[in-house]
PDB file of C-alpha atoms in Angstrom:
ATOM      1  CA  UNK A 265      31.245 -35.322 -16.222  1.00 62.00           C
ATOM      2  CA  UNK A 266      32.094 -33.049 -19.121  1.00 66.00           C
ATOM      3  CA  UNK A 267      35.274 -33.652 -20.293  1.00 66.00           C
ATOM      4  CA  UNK A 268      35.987 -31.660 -23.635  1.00 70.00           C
ATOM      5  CA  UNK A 269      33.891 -29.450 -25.654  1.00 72.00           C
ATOM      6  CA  UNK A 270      34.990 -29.828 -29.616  1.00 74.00           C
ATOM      7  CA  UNK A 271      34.533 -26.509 -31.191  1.00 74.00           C
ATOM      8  CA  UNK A 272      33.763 -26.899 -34.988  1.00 77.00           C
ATOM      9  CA  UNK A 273      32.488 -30.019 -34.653  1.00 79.00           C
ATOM     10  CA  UNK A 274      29.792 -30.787 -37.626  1.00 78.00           C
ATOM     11  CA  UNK A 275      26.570 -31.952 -36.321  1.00 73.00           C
ATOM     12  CA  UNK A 276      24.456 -31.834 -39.443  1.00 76.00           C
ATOM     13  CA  UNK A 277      23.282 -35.061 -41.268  1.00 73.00           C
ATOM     14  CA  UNK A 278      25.126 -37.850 -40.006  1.00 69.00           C
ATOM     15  CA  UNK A 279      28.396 -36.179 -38.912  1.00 69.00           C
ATOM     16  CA  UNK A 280      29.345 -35.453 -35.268  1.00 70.00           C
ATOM     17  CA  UNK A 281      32.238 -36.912 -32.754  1.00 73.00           C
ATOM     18  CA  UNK A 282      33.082 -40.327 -34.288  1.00 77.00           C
ATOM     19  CA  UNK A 283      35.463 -41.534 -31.790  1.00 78.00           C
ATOM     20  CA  UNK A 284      37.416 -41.273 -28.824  1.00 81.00           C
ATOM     21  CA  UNK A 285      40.322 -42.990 -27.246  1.00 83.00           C
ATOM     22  CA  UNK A 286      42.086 -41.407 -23.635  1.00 82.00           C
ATOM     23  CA  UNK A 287      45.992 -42.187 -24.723  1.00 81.00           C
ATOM     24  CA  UNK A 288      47.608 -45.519 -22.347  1.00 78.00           C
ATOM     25  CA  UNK A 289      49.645 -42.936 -20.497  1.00 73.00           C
ATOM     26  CA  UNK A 290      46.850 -40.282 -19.925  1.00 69.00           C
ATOM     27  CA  UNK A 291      48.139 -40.028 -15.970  1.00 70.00           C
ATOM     28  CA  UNK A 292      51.548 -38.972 -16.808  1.00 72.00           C
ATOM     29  CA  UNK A 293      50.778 -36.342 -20.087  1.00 75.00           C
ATOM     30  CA  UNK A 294      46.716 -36.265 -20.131  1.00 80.00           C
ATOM     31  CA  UNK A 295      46.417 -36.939 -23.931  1.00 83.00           C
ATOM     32  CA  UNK A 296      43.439 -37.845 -25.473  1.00 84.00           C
ATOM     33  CA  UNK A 297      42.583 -38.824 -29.522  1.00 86.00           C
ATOM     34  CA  UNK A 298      38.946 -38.286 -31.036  1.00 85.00           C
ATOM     35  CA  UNK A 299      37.827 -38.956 -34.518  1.00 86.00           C
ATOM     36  CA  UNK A 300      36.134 -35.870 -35.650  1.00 86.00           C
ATOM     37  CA  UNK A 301      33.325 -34.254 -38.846  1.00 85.00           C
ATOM     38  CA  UNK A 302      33.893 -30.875 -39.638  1.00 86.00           C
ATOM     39  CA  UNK A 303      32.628 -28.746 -42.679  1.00 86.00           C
ATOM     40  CA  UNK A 304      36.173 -29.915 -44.441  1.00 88.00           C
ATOM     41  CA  UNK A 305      36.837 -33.365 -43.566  1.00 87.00           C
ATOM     42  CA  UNK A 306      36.739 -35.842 -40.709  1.00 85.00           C
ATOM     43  CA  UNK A 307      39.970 -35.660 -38.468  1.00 86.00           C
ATOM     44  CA  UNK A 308      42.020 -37.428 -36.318  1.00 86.00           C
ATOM     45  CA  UNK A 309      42.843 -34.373 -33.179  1.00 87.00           C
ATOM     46  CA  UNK A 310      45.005 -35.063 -29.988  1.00 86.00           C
ATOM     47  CA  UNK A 311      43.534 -32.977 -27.131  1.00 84.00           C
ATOM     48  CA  UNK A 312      44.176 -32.303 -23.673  1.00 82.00           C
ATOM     49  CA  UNK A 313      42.141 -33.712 -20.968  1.00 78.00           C
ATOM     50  CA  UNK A 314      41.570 -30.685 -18.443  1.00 72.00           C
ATOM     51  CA  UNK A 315      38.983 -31.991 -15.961  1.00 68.00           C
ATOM     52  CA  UNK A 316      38.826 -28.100 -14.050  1.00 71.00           C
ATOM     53  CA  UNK A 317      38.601 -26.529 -17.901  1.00 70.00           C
ATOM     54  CA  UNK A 318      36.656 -29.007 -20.584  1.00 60.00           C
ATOM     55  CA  UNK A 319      36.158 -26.438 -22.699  1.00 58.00           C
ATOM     56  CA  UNK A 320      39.198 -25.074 -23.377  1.00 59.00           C
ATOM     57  CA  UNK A 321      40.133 -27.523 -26.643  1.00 64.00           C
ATOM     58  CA  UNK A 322      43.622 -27.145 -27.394  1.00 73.00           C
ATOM     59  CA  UNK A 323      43.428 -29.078 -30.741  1.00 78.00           C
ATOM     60  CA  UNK A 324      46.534 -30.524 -32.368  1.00 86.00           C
ATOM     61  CA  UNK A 325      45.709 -32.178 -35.873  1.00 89.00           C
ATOM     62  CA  UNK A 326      47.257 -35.708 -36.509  1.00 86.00           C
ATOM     63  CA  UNK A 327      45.553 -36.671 -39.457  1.00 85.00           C
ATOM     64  CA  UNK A 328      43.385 -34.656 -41.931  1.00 86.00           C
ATOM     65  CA  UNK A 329      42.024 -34.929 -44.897  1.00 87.00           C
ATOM     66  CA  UNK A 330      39.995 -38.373 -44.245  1.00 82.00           C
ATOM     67  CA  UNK A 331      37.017 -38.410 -46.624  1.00 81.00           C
ATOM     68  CA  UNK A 332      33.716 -37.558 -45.230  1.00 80.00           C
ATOM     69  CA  UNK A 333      30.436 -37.858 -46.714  1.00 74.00           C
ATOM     70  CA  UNK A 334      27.235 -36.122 -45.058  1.00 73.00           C
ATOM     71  CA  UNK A 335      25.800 -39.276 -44.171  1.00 71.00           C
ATOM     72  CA  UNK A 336      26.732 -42.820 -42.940  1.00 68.00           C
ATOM     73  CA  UNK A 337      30.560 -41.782 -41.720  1.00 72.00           C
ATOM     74  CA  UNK A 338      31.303 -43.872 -38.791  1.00 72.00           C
ATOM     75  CA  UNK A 339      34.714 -44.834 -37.526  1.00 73.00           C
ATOM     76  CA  UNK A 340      36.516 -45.408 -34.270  1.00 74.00           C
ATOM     77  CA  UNK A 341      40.273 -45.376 -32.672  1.00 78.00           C
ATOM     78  CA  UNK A 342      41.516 -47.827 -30.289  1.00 76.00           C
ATOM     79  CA  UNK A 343      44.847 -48.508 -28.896  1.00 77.00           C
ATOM     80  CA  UNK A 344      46.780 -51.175 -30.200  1.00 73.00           C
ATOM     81  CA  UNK A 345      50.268 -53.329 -30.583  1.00 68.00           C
ATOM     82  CA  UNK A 346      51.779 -55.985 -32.563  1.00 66.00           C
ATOM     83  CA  UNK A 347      54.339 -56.547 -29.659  1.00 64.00           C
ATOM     84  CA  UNK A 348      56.080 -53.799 -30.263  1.00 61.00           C
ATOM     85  CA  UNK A 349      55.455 -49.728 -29.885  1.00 65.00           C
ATOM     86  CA  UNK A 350      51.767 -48.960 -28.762  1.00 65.00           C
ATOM     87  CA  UNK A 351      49.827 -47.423 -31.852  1.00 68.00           C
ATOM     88  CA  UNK A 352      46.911 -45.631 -32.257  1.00 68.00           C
ATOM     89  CA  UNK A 353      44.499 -47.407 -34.638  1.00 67.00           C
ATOM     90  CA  UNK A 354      41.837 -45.278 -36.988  1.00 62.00           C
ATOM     91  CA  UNK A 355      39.279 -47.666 -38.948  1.00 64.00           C
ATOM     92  CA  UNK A 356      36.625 -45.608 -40.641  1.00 60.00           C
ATOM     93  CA  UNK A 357      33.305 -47.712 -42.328  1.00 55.00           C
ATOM     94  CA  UNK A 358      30.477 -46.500 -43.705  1.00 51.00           C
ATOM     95  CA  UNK A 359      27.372 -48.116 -45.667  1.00 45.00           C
ATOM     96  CA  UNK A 360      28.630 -50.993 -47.536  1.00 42.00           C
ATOM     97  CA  UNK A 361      32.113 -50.916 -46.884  1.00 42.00           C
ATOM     98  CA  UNK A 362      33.554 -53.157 -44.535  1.00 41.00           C
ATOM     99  CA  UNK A 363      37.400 -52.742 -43.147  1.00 44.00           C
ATOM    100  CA  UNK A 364      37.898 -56.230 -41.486  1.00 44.00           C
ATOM    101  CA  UNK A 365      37.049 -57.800 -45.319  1.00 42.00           C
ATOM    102  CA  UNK A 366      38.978 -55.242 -47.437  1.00 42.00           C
ATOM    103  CA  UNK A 367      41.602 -54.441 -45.106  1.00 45.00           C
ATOM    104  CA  UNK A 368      41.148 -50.860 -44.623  1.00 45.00           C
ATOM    105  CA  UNK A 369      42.382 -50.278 -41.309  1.00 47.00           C
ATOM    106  CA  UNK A 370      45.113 -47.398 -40.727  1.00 48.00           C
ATOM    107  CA  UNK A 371      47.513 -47.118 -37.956  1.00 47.00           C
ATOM    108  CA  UNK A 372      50.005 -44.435 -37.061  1.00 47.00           C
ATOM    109  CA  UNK A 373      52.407 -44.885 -34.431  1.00 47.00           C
ATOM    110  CA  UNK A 374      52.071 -42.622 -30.959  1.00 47.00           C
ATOM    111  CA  UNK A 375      51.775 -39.433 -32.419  1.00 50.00           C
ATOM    112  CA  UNK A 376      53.746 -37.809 -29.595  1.00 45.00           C
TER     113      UNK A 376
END
């Protein structure tokens, strides 16, 4: 099942979709997070899932700017808490660099 096309997505090298998490309350407001390359940067965009329209990408950007390289980004989001509000988690590695040793994860909370 197709369930979102990501228009200017970049798919040279090693860059591409990075990651994807469907939001904890996806039933009630349908959100959904992916970790994105483009030509600029990689991304963090909150999407809608539209299961009779996956290709119409209505992209909001939570987080820009994240360094990309053309080869060996990598990353992921999961969902998260520390007892208290749900976050949204963003850990990006690459080639030699390794977040669980140097700490590098980021969090933001629900971007709603």
């Amino acid at each position: 099942m197709l369930v979102a096309t990501f228009p200017g997505v970049a798919a040279d090298g090693e860059r591409c979709p990075l990651g994807l998490a469907v939001d904890p309350l996806c039933i009630r407001d349908s959100f959904a997070y992916a970790y994105l390359s483009t030509e600029t940067d990689n991304r963090i965009t909150r999407f809608r899932l539209e299961p009779d329209e996956p290709t119409s990408y209505d992209e909001q950007v939570v987080r820009s700017g994240i360094e990309k390289a053309d080869f060996h980004n990598g990353g992921g989001l999961v969902w998260g808490s520390d007892g208290g509000d749900l976050e949204l988690v963003f850990c990006r590695f690459w080639s030699g660099w390794c977040p669980a040793v140097d700490g590098n994860a980021r969090s933001t909370t629900r971007p709603r």
